[in-house]
PDB file of C-alpha atoms and ligand atoms in Angstrom:
ATOM      1  CA  MET A  95       0.000   0.000   0.000  1.00 48.00           C
ATOM      2  CA  GLY A  96       2.618   2.515   1.091  1.00 46.00           C
ATOM      3  CA  GLN A  97       5.052   1.756  -1.679  1.00 52.00           C
ATOM      4  CA  ARG A  98       3.690   4.301  -4.091  1.00 84.00           C
ATOM      5  CA  ILE A  99       3.385   6.917  -1.352  1.00 96.00           C
ATOM      6  CA  ILE A 100       6.522   6.379   0.728  1.00 97.00           C
ATOM      7  CA  ARG A 101       9.818   7.152  -1.014  1.00 96.00           C
ATOM      8  CA  ILE A 102      13.384   7.029   0.274  1.00 97.00           C
ATOM      9  CA  ILE A 103      15.750   9.494  -1.394  1.00 97.00           C
ATOM     10  CA  LYS A 104      19.249  10.791  -0.813  1.00 98.00           C
ATOM     11  CA  GLY A 105      19.495  14.557  -0.688  1.00 98.00           C
ATOM     12  CA  ASP A 106      19.046  17.833   1.142  1.00 98.00           C
ATOM     13  CA  ILE A 107      15.655  18.315   2.752  1.00 98.00           C
ATOM     14  CA  THR A 108      15.796  22.094   2.312  1.00 98.00           C
ATOM     15  CA  GLU A 109      15.555  21.638  -1.469  1.00 98.00           C
ATOM     16  CA  GLN A 110      12.450  19.463  -1.486  1.00 98.00           C
ATOM     17  CA  GLU A 111       9.391  20.760  -3.283  1.00 98.00           C
ATOM     18  CA  VAL A 112       6.778  19.381  -0.934  1.00 98.00           C
ATOM     19  CA  ASP A 113       4.003  20.998   1.079  1.00 98.00           C
ATOM     20  CA  ALA A 114       5.900  20.534   4.351  1.00 99.00           C
ATOM     21  CA  ILE A 115       9.369  19.549   5.501  1.00 99.00           C
ATOM     22  CA  VAL A 116      10.005  18.261   9.011  1.00 99.00           C
ATOM     23  CA  ASN A 117      12.705  19.806  11.171  1.00 99.00           C
ATOM     24  CA  ALA A 118      14.590  17.727  13.757  1.00 99.00           C
ATOM     25  CA  ALA A 119      14.755  20.586  16.255  1.00 98.00           C
ATOM     26  CA  ASN A 120      15.513  20.931  19.971  1.00 98.00           C
ATOM     27  CA  ASN A 121      13.169  21.863  22.833  1.00 98.00           C
ATOM     28  CA  SER A 122      13.832  25.595  22.439  1.00 98.00           C
ATOM     29  CA  LEU A 123      12.854  25.647  18.727  1.00 98.00           C
ATOM     30  CA  LEU A 124      15.378  28.460  18.426  1.00 98.00           C
ATOM     31  CA  GLY A 125      17.698  26.788  15.952  1.00 94.00           C
ATOM     32  CA  GLY A 126      20.820  24.664  16.174  1.00 96.00           C
ATOM     33  CA  GLY A 127      23.152  22.644  13.967  1.00 98.00           C
ATOM     34  CA  GLY A 128      22.495  19.743  11.596  1.00 98.00           C
ATOM     35  CA  VAL A 129      19.261  19.757   9.660  1.00 98.00           C
ATOM     36  CA  ASP A 130      17.840  22.426  11.994  1.00 98.00           C
ATOM     37  CA  GLY A 131      20.641  24.837  11.087  1.00 98.00           C
ATOM     38  CA  ALA A 132      20.255  24.073   7.379  1.00 98.00           C
ATOM     39  CA  ILE A 133      16.504  24.699   7.472  1.00 98.00           C
ATOM     40  CA  HIS A 134      16.836  28.016   9.325  1.00 98.00           C
ATOM     41  CA  LYS A 135      19.571  29.145   6.940  1.00 98.00           C
ATOM     42  CA  ALA A 136      17.511  28.304   3.859  1.00 98.00           C
ATOM     43  CA  ALA A 137      14.227  29.667   5.234  1.00 98.00           C
ATOM     44  CA  GLY A 138      15.712  32.992   6.349  1.00 98.00           C
ATOM     45  CA  PRO A 139      15.385  34.965   9.606  1.00 98.00           C
ATOM     46  CA  LYS A 140      11.588  35.154   9.596  1.00 98.00           C
ATOM     47  CA  LEU A 141      11.486  31.487  10.520  1.00 98.00           C
ATOM     48  CA  LEU A 142      13.305  32.216  13.782  1.00 98.00           C
ATOM     49  CA  ASP A 143      10.961  35.149  14.455  1.00 98.00           C
ATOM     50  CA  GLU A 144       7.963  32.839  14.163  1.00 98.00           C
ATOM     51  CA  CYS A 145       9.647  30.105  16.223  1.00 98.00           C
ATOM     52  CA  ARG A 146      10.172  32.620  19.034  1.00 98.00           C
ATOM     53  CA  THR A 147       6.383  32.904  19.376  1.00 98.00           C
ATOM     54  CA  LEU A 148       5.890  29.148  19.865  1.00 98.00           C
ATOM     55  CA  ASN A 149       7.199  28.717  23.416  1.00 98.00           C
ATOM     56  CA  GLY A 150       9.371  25.735  22.569  1.00 98.00           C
ATOM     57  CA  CYS A 151       8.262  22.153  22.000  1.00 98.00           C
ATOM     58  CA  ALA A 152       8.276  19.047  24.203  1.00 98.00           C
ATOM     59  CA  THR A 153      10.132  15.927  23.070  1.00 98.00           C
ATOM     60  CA  GLY A 154       7.890  13.823  20.816  1.00 98.00           C
ATOM     61  CA  GLU A 155       5.552  16.743  20.042  1.00 98.00           C
ATOM     62  CA  ALA A 156       5.301  18.847  16.860  1.00 99.00           C
ATOM     63  CA  LYS A 157       4.578  22.482  15.944  1.00 98.00           C
ATOM     64  CA  ILE A 158       4.085  24.096  12.550  1.00 98.00           C
ATOM     65  CA  THR A 159       5.394  27.326  11.002  1.00 98.00           C
ATOM     66  CA  HIS A 160       5.563  28.818   7.542  1.00 98.00           C
ATOM     67  CA  GLY A 161       8.473  27.884   5.280  1.00 98.00           C
ATOM     68  CA  TYR A 162       9.394  31.449   4.192  1.00 98.00           C
ATOM     69  CA  ASN A 163      12.222  31.225   1.610  1.00 98.00           C
ATOM     70  CA  LEU A 164      12.051  27.428   1.397  1.00 98.00           C
ATOM     71  CA  PRO A 165      10.344  25.703  -1.541  1.00 98.00           C
ATOM     72  CA  ALA A 166       8.161  24.000   1.098  1.00 98.00           C
ATOM     73  CA  LYS A 167       5.193  26.074   2.275  1.00 98.00           C
ATOM     74  CA  TRP A 168       5.367  24.716   5.833  1.00 98.00           C
ATOM     75  CA  VAL A 169       7.926  23.516   8.341  1.00 99.00           C
ATOM     76  CA  ILE A 170       6.798  21.035  10.977  1.00 99.00           C
ATOM     77  CA  HIS A 171       9.196  21.200  13.908  1.00 99.00           C
ATOM     78  CA  THR A 172       9.539  18.138  16.101  1.00 99.00           C
ATOM     79  CA  VAL A 173      11.962  17.251  18.863  1.00 99.00           C
ATOM     80  CA  GLY A 174      13.408  13.760  18.847  1.00 98.00           C
ATOM     81  CA  PRO A 175      14.763  11.988  21.924  1.00 98.00           C
ATOM     82  CA  VAL A 176      18.439  12.119  22.834  1.00 98.00           C
ATOM     83  CA  TRP A 177      19.778   8.524  22.798  1.00 98.00           C
ATOM     84  CA  HIS A 178      20.663   7.425  26.341  1.00 98.00           C
ATOM     85  CA  GLY A 179      21.119   3.688  25.712  1.00 98.00           C
ATOM     86  CA  GLY A 180      17.580   2.720  24.728  1.00 98.00           C
ATOM     87  CA  ASN A 181      15.860   2.243  28.104  1.00 97.00           C
ATOM     88  CA  ASN A 182      14.628   5.790  28.522  1.00 97.00           C
ATOM     89  CA  GLU A 183      11.558   5.793  26.293  1.00 98.00           C
ATOM     90  CA  GLU A 184      13.659   6.661  23.266  1.00 98.00           C
ATOM     91  CA  ASP A 185      11.740   4.318  20.925  1.00 98.00           C
ATOM     92  CA  ARG A 186       8.332   5.544  22.036  1.00 98.00           C
ATOM     93  CA  MET A 187       9.375   9.211  21.835  1.00 98.00           C
ATOM     94  CA  LEU A 188      10.806   8.791  18.338  1.00 98.00           C
ATOM     95  CA  ALA A 189       7.620   7.049  17.159  1.00 98.00           C
ATOM     96  CA  LYS A 190       5.595   9.920  18.630  1.00 98.00           C
ATOM     97  CA  CYS A 191       7.611  12.441  16.594  1.00 99.00           C
ATOM     98  CA  TYR A 192       6.544  10.774  13.355  1.00 98.00           C
ATOM     99  CA  SER A 193       2.898  10.270  14.315  1.00 98.00           C
ATOM    100  CA  ASN A 194       2.507  13.783  15.726  1.00 98.00           C
ATOM    101  CA  CYS A 195       4.056  15.352  12.608  1.00 99.00           C
ATOM    102  CA  LEU A 196       1.693  13.365  10.387  1.00 98.00           C
ATOM    103  CA  LYS A 197      -1.301  14.197  12.584  1.00 98.00           C
ATOM    104  CA  LEU A 198      -0.538  17.903  12.386  1.00 98.00           C
ATOM    105  CA  ALA A 199       0.076  17.677   8.639  1.00 98.00           C
ATOM    106  CA  ALA A 200      -3.233  15.868   8.093  1.00 98.00           C
ATOM    107  CA  GLU A 201      -5.063  18.539  10.118  1.00 98.00           C
ATOM    108  CA  GLU A 202      -3.534  21.257   7.900  1.00 98.00           C
ATOM    109  CA  GLY A 203      -4.509  19.485   4.671  1.00 98.00           C
ATOM    110  CA  ILE A 204      -0.868  18.837   3.763  1.00 98.00           C
ATOM    111  CA  LYS A 205      -0.532  16.198   1.041  1.00 98.00           C
ATOM    112  CA  THR A 206       3.224  15.892   0.570  1.00 98.00           C
ATOM    113  CA  ILE A 207       5.751  15.835   3.391  1.00 98.00           C
ATOM    114  CA  ALA A 208       9.477  15.148   3.757  1.00 99.00           C
ATOM    115  CA  PHE A 209      11.158  13.778   6.891  1.00 99.00           C
ATOM    116  CA  PRO A 210      14.838  13.754   7.864  1.00 99.00           C
ATOM    117  CA  ALA A 211      16.167  10.854   9.967  1.00 98.00           C
ATOM    118  CA  ILE A 212      15.113  12.408  13.275  1.00 99.00           C
ATOM    119  CA  SER A 213      17.492  11.956  16.260  1.00 98.00           C
ATOM    120  CA  THR A 214      20.170  10.064  14.280  1.00 98.00           C
ATOM    121  CA  GLY A 215      22.684  12.920  14.139  1.00 98.00           C
ATOM    122  CA  VAL A 216      23.625  15.007  17.174  1.00 98.00           C
ATOM    123  CA  TYR A 217      21.133  12.993  19.293  1.00 98.00           C
ATOM    124  CA  HIS A 218      22.923   9.676  18.446  1.00 98.00           C
ATOM    125  CA  PHE A 219      19.917   7.400  18.000  1.00 98.00           C
ATOM    126  CA  PRO A 220      21.219   4.242  16.215  1.00 98.00           C
ATOM    127  CA  ILE A 221      20.299   4.530  12.537  1.00 98.00           C
ATOM    128  CA  PRO A 222      18.952   0.980  11.880  1.00 98.00           C
ATOM    129  CA  ARG A 223      16.664   1.161  14.903  1.00 98.00           C
ATOM    130  CA  ALA A 224      15.519   4.696  14.066  1.00 98.00           C
ATOM    131  CA  ALA A 225      14.806   3.692  10.467  1.00 98.00           C
ATOM    132  CA  GLU A 226      12.643   0.769  11.561  1.00 98.00           C
ATOM    133  CA  ILE A 227      10.630   2.945  13.940  1.00 98.00           C
ATOM    134  CA  ALA A 228      10.226   5.695  11.339  1.00 98.00           C
ATOM    135  CA  ILE A 229       9.013   3.404   8.570  1.00 97.00           C
ATOM    136  CA  ASN A 230       6.703   1.352  10.789  1.00 97.00           C
ATOM    137  CA  GLU A 231       5.144   4.457  12.289  1.00 98.00           C
ATOM    138  CA  VAL A 232       4.510   6.034   8.892  1.00 98.00           C
ATOM    139  CA  ILE A 233       3.008   2.817   7.472  1.00 97.00           C
ATOM    140  CA  ASP A 234       0.754   2.428  10.534  1.00 97.00           C
ATOM    141  CA  PHE A 235      -0.389   6.035  10.261  1.00 98.00           C
ATOM    142  CA  LEU A 236      -1.103   5.719   6.532  1.00 97.00           C
ATOM    143  CA  GLN A 237      -3.225   2.645   7.108  1.00 96.00           C
ATOM    144  CA  GLU A 238      -5.454   4.562   9.533  1.00 96.00           C
ATOM    145  CA  THR A 239      -5.302   7.944   7.797  1.00 96.00           C
ATOM    146  CA  PRO A 240      -4.687   7.621   4.054  1.00 96.00           C
ATOM    147  CA  VAL A 241      -4.661  11.338   3.252  1.00 97.00           C
ATOM    148  CA  PHE A 242      -1.123  11.808   1.884  1.00 98.00           C
ATOM    149  CA  ASP A 243       0.033  11.708  -1.734  1.00 98.00           C
ATOM    150  CA  ARG A 244       3.733  11.454  -0.966  1.00 98.00           C
ATOM    151  CA  ILE A 245       5.863  10.876   2.148  1.00 98.00           C
ATOM    152  CA  LEU A 246       9.592  11.268   1.554  1.00 98.00           C
ATOM    153  CA  PHE A 247      12.426  10.174   3.794  1.00 98.00           C
ATOM    154  CA  VAL A 248      15.299  12.435   2.811  1.00 98.00           C
ATOM    155  CA  CYS A 249      18.578  10.752   3.751  1.00 98.00           C
ATOM    156  CA  PHE A 250      21.644  12.949   3.973  1.00 98.00           C
ATOM    157  CA  ASN A 251      24.264  10.196   3.749  1.00 97.00           C
ATOM    158  CA  ASP A 252      24.736   6.676   2.354  1.00 98.00           C
ATOM    159  CA  GLU A 253      24.418   4.912   5.694  1.00 98.00           C
ATOM    160  CA  THR A 254      21.037   6.484   6.382  1.00 98.00           C
ATOM    161  CA  PHE A 255      19.860   5.852   2.845  1.00 98.00           C
ATOM    162  CA  SER A 256      20.835   2.169   2.849  1.00 97.00           C
ATOM    163  CA  ASN A 257      19.122   1.534   6.193  1.00 97.00           C
ATOM    164  CA  PHE A 258      15.841   3.155   5.187  1.00 97.00           C
ATOM    165  CA  ASN A 259      15.889   1.704   1.694  1.00 96.00           C
ATOM    166  CA  ARG A 260      16.614  -1.855   2.808  1.00 95.00           C
ATOM    167  CA  LEU A 261      13.729  -1.808   5.274  1.00 93.00           C
ATOM    168  CA  LEU A 262      11.155  -0.444   2.889  1.00 87.00           C
ATOM    169  CA  ASN A 263      12.086  -2.871   0.132  1.00 78.00           C
ATOM    170  CA  GLU A 264      12.459  -5.895   2.422  1.00 71.00           C
ATOM    171  CA  ASP A 265       8.999  -5.366   3.842  1.00 51.00           C
ATOM    172  CA  LYS A 266       7.491  -4.952   0.386  1.00 50.00           C
ATOM    173  CA  LYS A 267       5.257  -2.297   1.875  1.00 45.00           C
TER     174      LYS A 267
HETATM  175  N1  LIG B 109      18.824  17.427   4.789  1.00 88.28           N
HETATM  176  C1  LIG B 109      18.472  16.194   5.230  1.00 88.28           C
HETATM  177  N2  LIG B 109      19.040  15.616   6.317  1.00 88.28           N
HETATM  178  C2  LIG B 109      20.004  16.315   6.950  1.00 88.28           C
HETATM  179  C3  LIG B 109      20.416  17.602   6.551  1.00 88.28           C
HETATM  180  C4  LIG B 109      19.773  18.166   5.422  1.00 88.28           C
HETATM  181  N3  LIG B 109      20.097  19.391   4.970  1.00 88.28           N
HETATM  182  N4  LIG B 109      21.401  18.024   7.411  1.00 88.28           N
HETATM  183  C5  LIG B 109      21.597  17.023   8.296  1.00 88.28           C
HETATM  184  N5  LIG B 109      20.768  15.987   8.020  1.00 88.28           N
HETATM  185  P1  LIG B 109      20.590  16.195  13.271  1.00 88.28           P
HETATM  186  P2  LIG B 109      19.109  15.207  15.638  1.00 88.28           P
HETATM  187  C6  LIG B 109      20.599  14.679   8.683  1.00 88.28           C
HETATM  188  O1  LIG B 109      21.867  16.203  14.038  1.00 88.28           O
HETATM  189  O2  LIG B 109      19.991  14.022  15.752  1.00 88.28           O
HETATM  190  C7  LIG B 109      20.315  20.228  16.059  1.00 88.28           C
HETATM  191  O3  LIG B 109      21.366  21.013  16.523  1.00 88.28           O
HETATM  192  C8  LIG B 109      21.724  14.160   9.520  1.00 88.28           C
HETATM  193  O4  LIG B 109      22.746  13.586   8.699  1.00 88.28           O
HETATM  194  O5  LIG B 109      20.294  17.321  12.382  1.00 88.28           O
HETATM  195  O6  LIG B 109      17.623  15.012  15.753  1.00 88.28           O
HETATM  196  C9  LIG B 109      18.998  20.540  16.762  1.00 88.28           C
HETATM  197  O7  LIG B 109      18.872  21.899  17.073  1.00 88.28           O
HETATM  198  C10 LIG B 109      20.978  13.090  10.308  1.00 88.28           C
HETATM  199  O8  LIG B 109      20.805  11.917   9.492  1.00 88.28           O
HETATM  200  O9  LIG B 109      19.298  16.055  14.280  1.00 88.28           O
HETATM  201  C11 LIG B 109      19.061  19.685  17.961  1.00 88.28           C
HETATM  202  O10 LIG B 109      19.795  20.299  18.997  1.00 88.28           O
HETATM  203  C12 LIG B 109      19.611  13.703  10.534  1.00 88.28           C
HETATM  204  O11 LIG B 109      19.516  14.792   9.595  1.00 88.28           O
HETATM  205  C13 LIG B 109      19.792  18.446  17.502  1.00 88.28           C
HETATM  206  O12 LIG B 109      20.587  18.868  16.402  1.00 88.28           O
HETATM  207  C14 LIG B 109      19.359  14.243  11.944  1.00 88.28           C
HETATM  208  O13 LIG B 109      20.561  14.825  12.442  1.00 88.28           O
HETATM  209  C15 LIG B 109      18.865  17.381  17.019  1.00 88.28           C
HETATM  210  O14 LIG B 109      19.585  16.224  16.753  1.00 88.28           O
END
């Protein structure tokens, strides 16, 4: 079912022409490094101005802003868990990031959305485990709420790409 809708690509999320891109942010929502830094740089300073009005974001939750200078109309900011060994609700929090982003996107009528590999950079979540959670959560959501035309996983490096790609193709979903 999801195969036509879910796509794994290698690239830069800031360049994606989708309705919304997801930002792997921190609790302050006031910018940082990694994909967060790239998104703020590409969107321009108005993104930070809008983020300042949001009062931060709890881990696993999601908030939406405009995309400003990005090709994407919207940015959905979520905060992934920091990896602390795997026994601190990391899996559940990461799954919540994906489902809460999709829930918010569905409420806004968003049809196409791109995700980065949340938590797998600075937050050190192991990539194979994060990929499995991400793909399963998106497939589960799509089965309940089939409102999206395209869901992209935008992988920034080969390791991320091969993990996501292997899972999606193995499962024949
Ligand atoms: N497009 C797509 N993916 C990217 C891009 C990009 N332009 N740049 C990096 N990635 P990270 P986290 C990948 O560290 O682990 C920030 O400082 C990257 O290779 O960006 O959730 C925040 O403010 C990796 O696969 O996010 C937080 O403090 C993935 O995006 C903290 O980092 C996530 O890596 C969040 O850490």
